[in-house]
Amino acid sequence: MSISNKSNTETLAKYLELDQGGKVQAEYIWIDGDGGLRAKTRTLDQKPTDVSQLPEWNFDGSSTNQAPGDNSDVLLRPAAIFKDPFRRGDNILVLCECYNNDGTPNRTNYRHCCTKIMQTYTDCHPWFGIEQEYTLFDLETNVLGWPKGGFPGPQGPYYCSVGANVAFGRDIVEAHYRACLYAGVTISGVNAEVMPVGPCEGIDMRDHLWMARFLLKRVAEDFGAVVSFHPKPIKGNWNGAGCHTNYSTQAMREEGGIKAIYDAIDKMSTRHAEHIAVYGEDNDQRLTGRHETGHISQFSFGVANRGASIRIPRHVAAEGKGYLEDRRPASNIDPYRVTHVIVESTLA
C-alpha cells in the first residue's frame, strides 16, 4: 500500500462538519530556526476578540533549531490572528513570536526588532508591498507541469499565461488566493510568476506575508504539491524567484515625492552589502546580472529598468511621486529583516 501526502478532502469533510461543542481550535504558527514554518493546535473555550486574550504556549526548540536540548522550552507569544480557511467557523490561525523562557526574544525572532523600528518611524507611514515568487514541485521533485526527466520550451509564454500547455498549477493558485482573502490576508493579486501581498503599513506587511506562505504550503498539501521558495530552484537559462519589495513613505506619495524617492535610493546605495546580507540565502545564484536582475556585487537604479537593483516605475517618474521597487530580495527572505533594513537605511 502506497502512502500519499495528498489530502483526502471528501473523507475529511464529514469530520469537519461535526459540532465542536462551542470550543475553538487555534492553530499556533511560528517561524523556526531555519526560516521554515511550524504549527500546532490548541483548544480554546471561546473565540477571542483580541490577540491579547490568547494564552502563551511553548514548544521543543531543540527540534526546530531554536534551543539546546538541555534548555529546550521556547515560548510562543501570539502576535496576530487570522481566520482559518481550512477548519472555518470560529477557528483561527495565530501567528506567534518566539521568546526564551527568561522573557528575551529568541535569536530567530526578527519580528521583535522590526516592530520597534516601525514604531519609531510610524509618523513617516512606511508602506510595503512584497511580490512573493515561488516554484511548485510534485512529490517526486519534478517541477509541476514539466515533462518527466526533461524541460519545457524556453521561457516567455509562461508569464501571465493562459492554456493547459503553458499554465501549470492554476487550481493551487486559485485555492490559495481564496484562502488568503478568507483569512484576512491583504493580497493585491496573483499572476503566473508572482503573488503580490500588500500594500500594508507598519508591521502588518510582514505578518501577512508569513501567513500567506503558511496558507500556500497548506493548500499545496491538499493537491499533493511541494512549495519551494529557493531563489534559483532550477539551474540554467531560467529566471530565479524573488521577493521584489515595493516601498514608499508619506513623503514619497505626496506631490513632489520623487525627490524623497531619489534621496532614499541614494541612502540605500551606500549600504548595498548590508542589504544583500539579509536579502536571502543563495541569492548569488539569482542576482547574476541576467534574467532581469542586477549583479549582486553592484548597486544600480533606473526608471522602468528590470535589470537594476532599484526600479522606479515609469508612471511614478511621470507623476513625480509614488514608490520604488527593490528588486534585490530573494524569494526566501525573512520580510521582518528586509523591511527593517530598508526603513533603517532610508529614515534613520
Coordinates of N, CA and C in Angstrom, one line a residue, residues 124-274:
C124 N 6.2 58.5 9.6 CA 6.6 58.6 8.2 C 5.7 57.7 7.4
H125 N 4.9 56.9 8.0 CA 3.9 56.0 7.4 C 4.5 55.2 6.2
P126 N 5.5 54.3 6.6 CA 6.1 53.4 5.6 C 5.1 52.4 5.1
W127 N 5.0 52.2 3.8 CA 4.1 51.2 3.2 C 5.0 50.2 2.5
F128 N 4.6 48.9 2.5 CA 5.3 47.9 1.8 C 4.3 47.0 1.0
G129 N 4.7 46.6 -0.1 CA 4.0 45.6 -0.9 C 5.1 44.6 -1.5
I130 N 5.0 43.4 -1.1 CA 6.0 42.4 -1.5 C 5.5 41.4 -2.5
E131 N 6.2 41.2 -3.5 CA 5.8 40.2 -4.6 C 6.5 38.9 -4.3
Q132 N 5.8 38.0 -3.7 CA 6.3 36.7 -3.4 C 6.3 35.7 -4.6
E133 N 7.4 35.3 -5.1 CA 7.5 34.3 -6.1 C 7.9 33.0 -5.5
Y134 N 7.4 31.9 -6.2 CA 7.7 30.6 -5.7 C 7.6 29.6 -6.8
T135 N 8.0 28.3 -6.6 CA 8.0 27.3 -7.6 C 7.3 26.1 -7.0
L136 N 6.5 25.4 -7.8 CA 5.8 24.2 -7.3 C 6.4 23.0 -7.9
F137 N 6.5 22.0 -7.0 CA 7.1 20.7 -7.4 C 6.0 19.6 -7.1
D138 N 6.1 18.4 -7.8 CA 5.3 17.3 -7.3 C 6.1 16.5 -6.3
L139 N 5.5 15.5 -5.7 CA 6.2 14.8 -4.6 C 7.4 14.0 -5.1
E140 N 7.6 13.9 -6.4 CA 8.8 13.2 -6.9 C 9.9 14.2 -7.3
T141 N 9.7 15.5 -6.8 CA 10.7 16.6 -7.0 C 10.8 17.0 -8.5
N142 N 9.8 16.8 -9.3 CA 9.7 17.3 -10.6 C 8.9 18.7 -10.6
V143 N 9.4 19.7 -11.3 CA 8.7 20.9 -11.4 C 7.3 20.6 -11.9
L144 N 6.3 21.2 -11.3 CA 4.9 20.9 -11.7 C 4.6 21.3 -13.1
G145 N 4.2 20.4 -13.9 CA 3.9 20.7 -15.3 C 5.0 20.4 -16.3
W146 N 6.2 20.2 -15.8 CA 7.3 19.9 -16.7 C 7.3 18.5 -17.1
P147 N 7.8 18.1 -18.3 CA 7.9 16.7 -18.7 C 8.9 16.0 -17.8
K148 N 8.5 14.8 -17.4 CA 9.4 14.0 -16.5 C 10.8 13.8 -17.1
G149 N 11.8 14.2 -16.4 CA 13.2 14.0 -16.8 C 13.6 14.9 -17.9
G150 N 12.8 16.0 -18.2 CA 13.1 16.9 -19.3 C 12.8 18.3 -19.0
F151 N 12.7 19.1 -20.0 CA 12.5 20.6 -19.8 C 11.4 21.0 -20.8
P152 N 10.6 22.0 -20.4 CA 9.6 22.5 -21.4 C 10.3 23.4 -22.4
G153 N 9.5 24.1 -23.2 CA 10.1 25.1 -24.1 C 10.6 26.2 -23.4
P154 N 11.5 27.1 -24.1 CA 12.1 28.2 -23.4 C 11.1 29.1 -22.8
Q155 N 11.5 29.9 -21.7 CA 10.6 30.8 -21.0 C 10.2 31.9 -21.9
G156 N 9.0 32.5 -21.6 CA 8.5 33.5 -22.4 C 7.0 33.4 -22.4
P157 N 6.4 32.2 -22.9 CA 5.0 32.0 -22.9 C 4.3 31.8 -21.6
Y158 N 5.1 31.6 -20.5 CA 4.6 31.3 -19.2 C 4.2 32.5 -18.3
Y159 N 4.7 33.6 -18.6 CA 4.4 34.8 -17.9 C 2.9 35.2 -18.1
C160 N 2.1 35.3 -17.0 CA 0.7 35.7 -17.1 C 0.0 34.8 -18.1
S161 N 0.3 33.5 -18.1 CA -0.1 32.6 -19.2 C -1.5 32.1 -19.0
V162 N -2.1 31.6 -20.1 CA -3.4 31.0 -20.2 C -3.3 29.8 -21.1
G163 N -3.8 28.7 -20.7 CA -3.8 27.5 -21.5 C -3.1 26.3 -20.8
A164 N -3.6 25.1 -21.1 CA -3.1 24.0 -20.4 C -1.6 23.6 -20.7
N165 N -1.1 24.1 -21.9 CA 0.2 23.8 -22.3 C 1.2 24.8 -21.7
V166 N 0.8 25.9 -21.1 CA 1.7 26.9 -20.5 C 1.4 27.3 -19.1
A167 N 0.2 27.0 -18.6 CA -0.2 27.4 -17.2 C -0.4 26.1 -16.4
F168 N 0.5 26.0 -15.3 CA 0.5 24.8 -14.5 C 0.2 25.2 -13.1
G169 N -0.6 24.4 -12.4 CA -0.9 24.6 -11.0 C -1.9 25.6 -10.7
R170 N -2.8 25.9 -11.7 CA -3.8 27.0 -11.5 C -4.7 26.7 -10.4
D171 N -5.1 25.5 -10.2 CA -6.0 25.2 -9.1 C -5.4 25.5 -7.7
I172 N -4.1 25.3 -7.6 CA -3.4 25.6 -6.3 C -3.4 27.1 -6.1
V173 N -3.1 27.9 -7.2 CA -3.1 29.3 -7.1 C -4.4 29.9 -6.7
E174 N -5.5 29.4 -7.4 CA -6.8 29.9 -7.1 C -7.3 29.6 -5.7
A175 N -7.0 28.4 -5.3 CA -7.4 27.9 -3.9 C -6.6 28.8 -2.9
H176 N -5.4 29.0 -3.1 CA -4.6 29.8 -2.2 C -5.1 31.3 -2.2
Y177 N -5.4 31.8 -3.3 CA -5.9 33.2 -3.4 C -7.1 33.4 -2.5
R178 N -8.1 32.4 -2.7 CA -9.3 32.5 -2.0 C -9.1 32.3 -0.5
A179 N -8.2 31.4 -0.1 CA -7.8 31.1 1.3 C -7.3 32.4 1.9
C180 N -6.4 33.1 1.2 CA -5.9 34.4 1.7 C -7.0 35.4 2.0
L181 N -7.9 35.5 1.0 CA -9.0 36.5 1.2 C -9.9 36.2 2.4
Y182 N -10.2 34.9 2.5 CA -11.0 34.4 3.6 C -10.3 34.7 5.0
A183 N -9.0 34.4 5.0 CA -8.2 34.5 6.3 C -8.1 36.0 6.7
G184 N -8.1 36.9 5.7 CA -7.9 38.3 6.0 C -6.5 38.8 5.7
V185 N -5.8 38.0 4.8 CA -4.5 38.4 4.3 C -4.7 39.5 3.3
T186 N -4.0 40.6 3.3 CA -4.1 41.6 2.3 C -3.3 41.2 1.1
I187 N -3.9 40.6 0.1 CA -3.3 40.2 -1.1 C -3.9 41.0 -2.3
S188 N -3.0 41.6 -3.0 CA -3.5 42.5 -4.1 C -3.7 41.9 -5.4
G189 N -3.3 40.6 -5.6 CA -3.5 39.9 -6.9 C -2.5 38.8 -7.0
V190 N -2.7 38.1 -8.1 CA -1.8 37.0 -8.5 C -1.6 36.9 -10.0
N191 N -0.5 36.4 -10.4 CA -0.3 36.1 -11.8 C 0.8 35.0 -11.9
A192 N 0.9 34.3 -13.0 CA 1.9 33.3 -13.2 C 3.2 33.9 -13.2
E193 N 3.9 33.9 -12.1 CA 5.2 34.4 -11.8 C 5.2 35.0 -10.4
V194 N 4.1 35.5 -9.9 CA 4.2 36.3 -8.6 C 2.9 36.3 -7.9
M195 N 3.0 36.5 -6.5 CA 1.9 36.6 -5.6 C 2.1 37.9 -4.8
P196 N 1.5 39.1 -5.2 CA 1.8 40.3 -4.5 C 1.0 40.3 -3.2
V197 N 1.6 40.6 -2.1 CA 1.0 40.8 -0.8 C 1.1 42.2 -0.4
G198 N 0.0 42.9 0.0 CA 0.1 44.3 0.4 C -0.7 45.1 -0.6
P199 N -0.6 46.5 -0.5 CA 0.3 47.2 0.4 C -0.2 47.2 1.9
C200 N 0.7 47.2 2.8 CA 0.3 47.3 4.2 C 1.3 48.3 4.9
E201 N 0.8 48.9 6.0 CA 1.6 49.8 6.8 C 2.2 49.1 8.0
G202 N 3.4 49.6 8.4 CA 3.9 49.1 9.7 C 4.3 47.6 9.6
I203 N 4.0 46.9 10.7 CA 4.4 45.5 10.9 C 3.4 44.6 10.1
D204 N 2.3 45.0 9.7 CA 1.3 44.2 9.1 C 1.8 43.4 7.8
M205 N 2.6 44.1 7.0 CA 3.1 43.5 5.8 C 3.8 42.2 6.1
R206 N 4.7 42.2 7.0 CA 5.5 41.1 7.3 C 4.6 39.9 7.8
D207 N 3.7 40.2 8.7 CA 2.8 39.2 9.3 C 1.9 38.6 8.2
H208 N 1.4 39.4 7.3 CA 0.6 38.9 6.2 C 1.4 38.1 5.2
L209 N 2.6 38.4 4.9 CA 3.4 37.6 4.0 C 3.7 36.2 4.6
W210 N 4.0 36.2 5.9 CA 4.3 34.9 6.6 C 3.0 34.0 6.6
M211 N 1.9 34.7 6.8 CA 0.6 33.9 6.8 C 0.3 33.4 5.4
A212 N 0.5 34.3 4.4 CA 0.3 33.8 3.0 C 1.2 32.6 2.7
R213 N 2.4 32.6 3.1 CA 3.3 31.5 2.9 C 2.7 30.2 3.6
F214 N 2.3 30.4 4.8 CA 1.7 29.2 5.5 C 0.5 28.7 4.8
L215 N -0.4 29.6 4.3 CA -1.6 29.1 3.6 C -1.2 28.4 2.3
L216 N -0.2 29.0 1.6 CA 0.2 28.3 0.4 C 0.7 26.9 0.6
K217 N 1.5 26.7 1.6 CA 2.0 25.4 1.9 C 0.9 24.4 2.3
R218 N -0.1 24.9 3.1 CA -1.2 24.1 3.5 C -2.1 23.7 2.3
V219 N -2.3 24.7 1.4 CA -3.1 24.4 0.2 C -2.4 23.4 -0.7
A220 N -1.1 23.6 -0.8 CA -0.4 22.7 -1.7 C -0.4 21.2 -1.1
E221 N -0.5 21.1 0.2 CA -0.7 19.7 0.8 C -1.9 19.0 0.2
D222 N -3.0 19.8 0.1 CA -4.2 19.2 -0.4 C -4.1 18.7 -1.9
F223 N -3.2 19.3 -2.6 CA -3.0 18.9 -4.0 C -1.8 18.0 -4.2
G224 N -1.2 17.6 -3.1 CA 0.0 16.7 -3.3 C 1.2 17.4 -3.9
A225 N 1.3 18.7 -3.7 CA 2.4 19.5 -4.3 C 3.3 20.1 -3.2
V226 N 4.5 20.4 -3.6 CA 5.5 20.9 -2.6 C 5.9 22.4 -3.1
V227 N 6.0 23.3 -2.2 CA 6.3 24.7 -2.5 C 7.8 24.9 -2.2
S228 N 8.5 25.5 -3.1 CA 9.9 25.9 -2.9 C 10.0 27.4 -3.0
F229 N 10.7 28.0 -2.0 CA 11.0 29.4 -2.0 C 12.5 29.6 -2.4
H230 N 13.2 28.6 -2.9 CA 14.6 28.8 -3.2 C 14.7 29.8 -4.4
P231 N 15.6 30.7 -4.3 CA 15.7 31.7 -5.4 C 16.2 31.2 -6.7
K232 N 16.8 30.1 -6.8 CA 17.2 29.5 -8.1 C 17.0 28.0 -8.0
P233 N 15.7 27.5 -8.0 CA 15.5 26.1 -7.8 C 15.9 25.3 -9.0
I234 N 15.9 25.9 -10.2 CA 16.3 25.2 -11.4 C 17.5 26.0 -12.0
K235 N 18.6 25.3 -12.2 CA 19.8 26.0 -12.7 C 19.6 26.1 -14.2
G236 N 20.3 27.1 -14.8 CA 20.3 27.2 -16.3 C 19.6 28.5 -16.7
N237 N 19.1 28.6 -17.9 CA 18.6 29.8 -18.5 C 17.1 30.0 -18.1
W238 N 16.9 30.1 -16.8 CA 15.6 30.4 -16.3 C 15.6 31.5 -15.3
N239 N 14.6 32.3 -15.2 CA 14.6 33.3 -14.2 C 14.5 32.7 -12.8
G240 N 15.2 33.4 -11.9 CA 15.1 32.9 -10.5 C 13.8 33.4 -9.9
A241 N 13.7 33.2 -8.6 CA 12.5 33.6 -7.8 C 12.8 34.6 -6.8
G242 N 12.1 35.8 -6.8 CA 12.4 36.9 -6.0 C 11.3 37.3 -5.0
C243 N 11.5 38.3 -4.3 CA 10.5 38.9 -3.4 C 10.7 40.4 -3.6
H244 N 10.4 40.9 -4.8 CA 10.5 42.3 -5.1 C 9.8 43.1 -4.0
T245 N 10.4 44.1 -3.4 CA 9.8 44.8 -2.3 C 9.5 46.3 -2.7
N246 N 8.3 46.6 -2.8 CA 7.8 47.9 -3.1 C 7.7 48.7 -1.8
Y247 N 8.3 49.9 -1.9 CA 8.4 50.7 -0.6 C 8.1 52.2 -0.9
S248 N 7.3 52.8 0.1 CA 7.1 54.2 0.0 C 6.9 54.7 1.4
T249 N 7.1 56.0 1.5 CA 6.7 56.7 2.8 C 5.7 57.8 2.4
Q250 N 5.1 58.5 3.4 CA 4.2 59.5 3.1 C 4.8 60.6 2.2
A251 N 6.1 60.9 2.5 CA 6.8 62.0 1.7 C 6.9 61.6 0.2
M252 N 7.1 60.3 0.0 CA 7.2 59.8 -1.4 C 5.9 59.8 -2.1
R253 N 4.8 59.6 -1.4 CA 3.5 59.6 -2.0 C 2.9 60.9 -2.3
E254 N 3.4 62.0 -1.6 CA 2.9 63.3 -1.8 C 3.4 64.0 -3.0
E255 N 2.8 65.1 -3.4 CA 3.3 65.9 -4.6 C 4.8 66.2 -4.4
G256 N 5.5 66.0 -5.5 CA 7.0 66.2 -5.4 C 7.7 65.1 -4.7
G257 N 7.1 64.0 -4.5 CA 7.7 62.9 -3.7 C 8.8 62.2 -4.4
I258 N 9.0 62.5 -5.7 CA 10.1 61.9 -6.4 C 11.5 62.2 -5.8
K259 N 11.6 63.4 -5.2 CA 12.8 63.8 -4.6 C 13.1 62.9 -3.4
A260 N 12.1 62.6 -2.6 CA 12.2 61.7 -1.4 C 12.6 60.3 -1.9
I261 N 12.1 59.9 -3.1 CA 12.4 58.6 -3.6 C 13.9 58.5 -4.0
Y262 N 14.4 59.6 -4.7 CA 15.8 59.6 -5.1 C 16.7 59.7 -3.8
D263 N 16.3 60.4 -2.8 CA 17.0 60.5 -1.6 C 17.1 59.2 -0.9
A264 N 16.1 58.4 -0.9 CA 16.1 57.1 -0.3 C 17.0 56.1 -1.1
I265 N 17.0 56.2 -2.4 CA 17.8 55.4 -3.2 C 19.3 55.7 -3.0
D266 N 19.6 57.0 -2.8 CA 21.0 57.4 -2.6 C 21.5 56.8 -1.2
K267 N 20.6 56.8 -0.2 CA 21.0 56.3 1.1 C 21.2 54.7 1.0
M268 N 20.3 54.1 0.2 CA 20.4 52.6 0.1 C 21.6 52.2 -0.7
S269 N 22.1 53.1 -1.6 CA 23.3 52.8 -2.4 C 24.5 52.6 -1.5
T270 N 24.6 53.3 -0.4 CA 25.8 53.3 0.5 C 25.8 52.1 1.4
R271 N 24.7 51.4 1.4 CA 24.6 50.2 2.3 C 24.2 48.9 1.6
H272 N 24.6 48.8 0.3 CA 24.3 47.7 -0.5 C 24.6 46.4 0.1
A273 N 25.9 46.3 0.6 CA 26.3 45.0 1.2 C 25.5 44.6 2.4
E274 N 25.1 45.6 3.2 CA 24.3 45.3 4.4 C 23.0 44.8 4.0

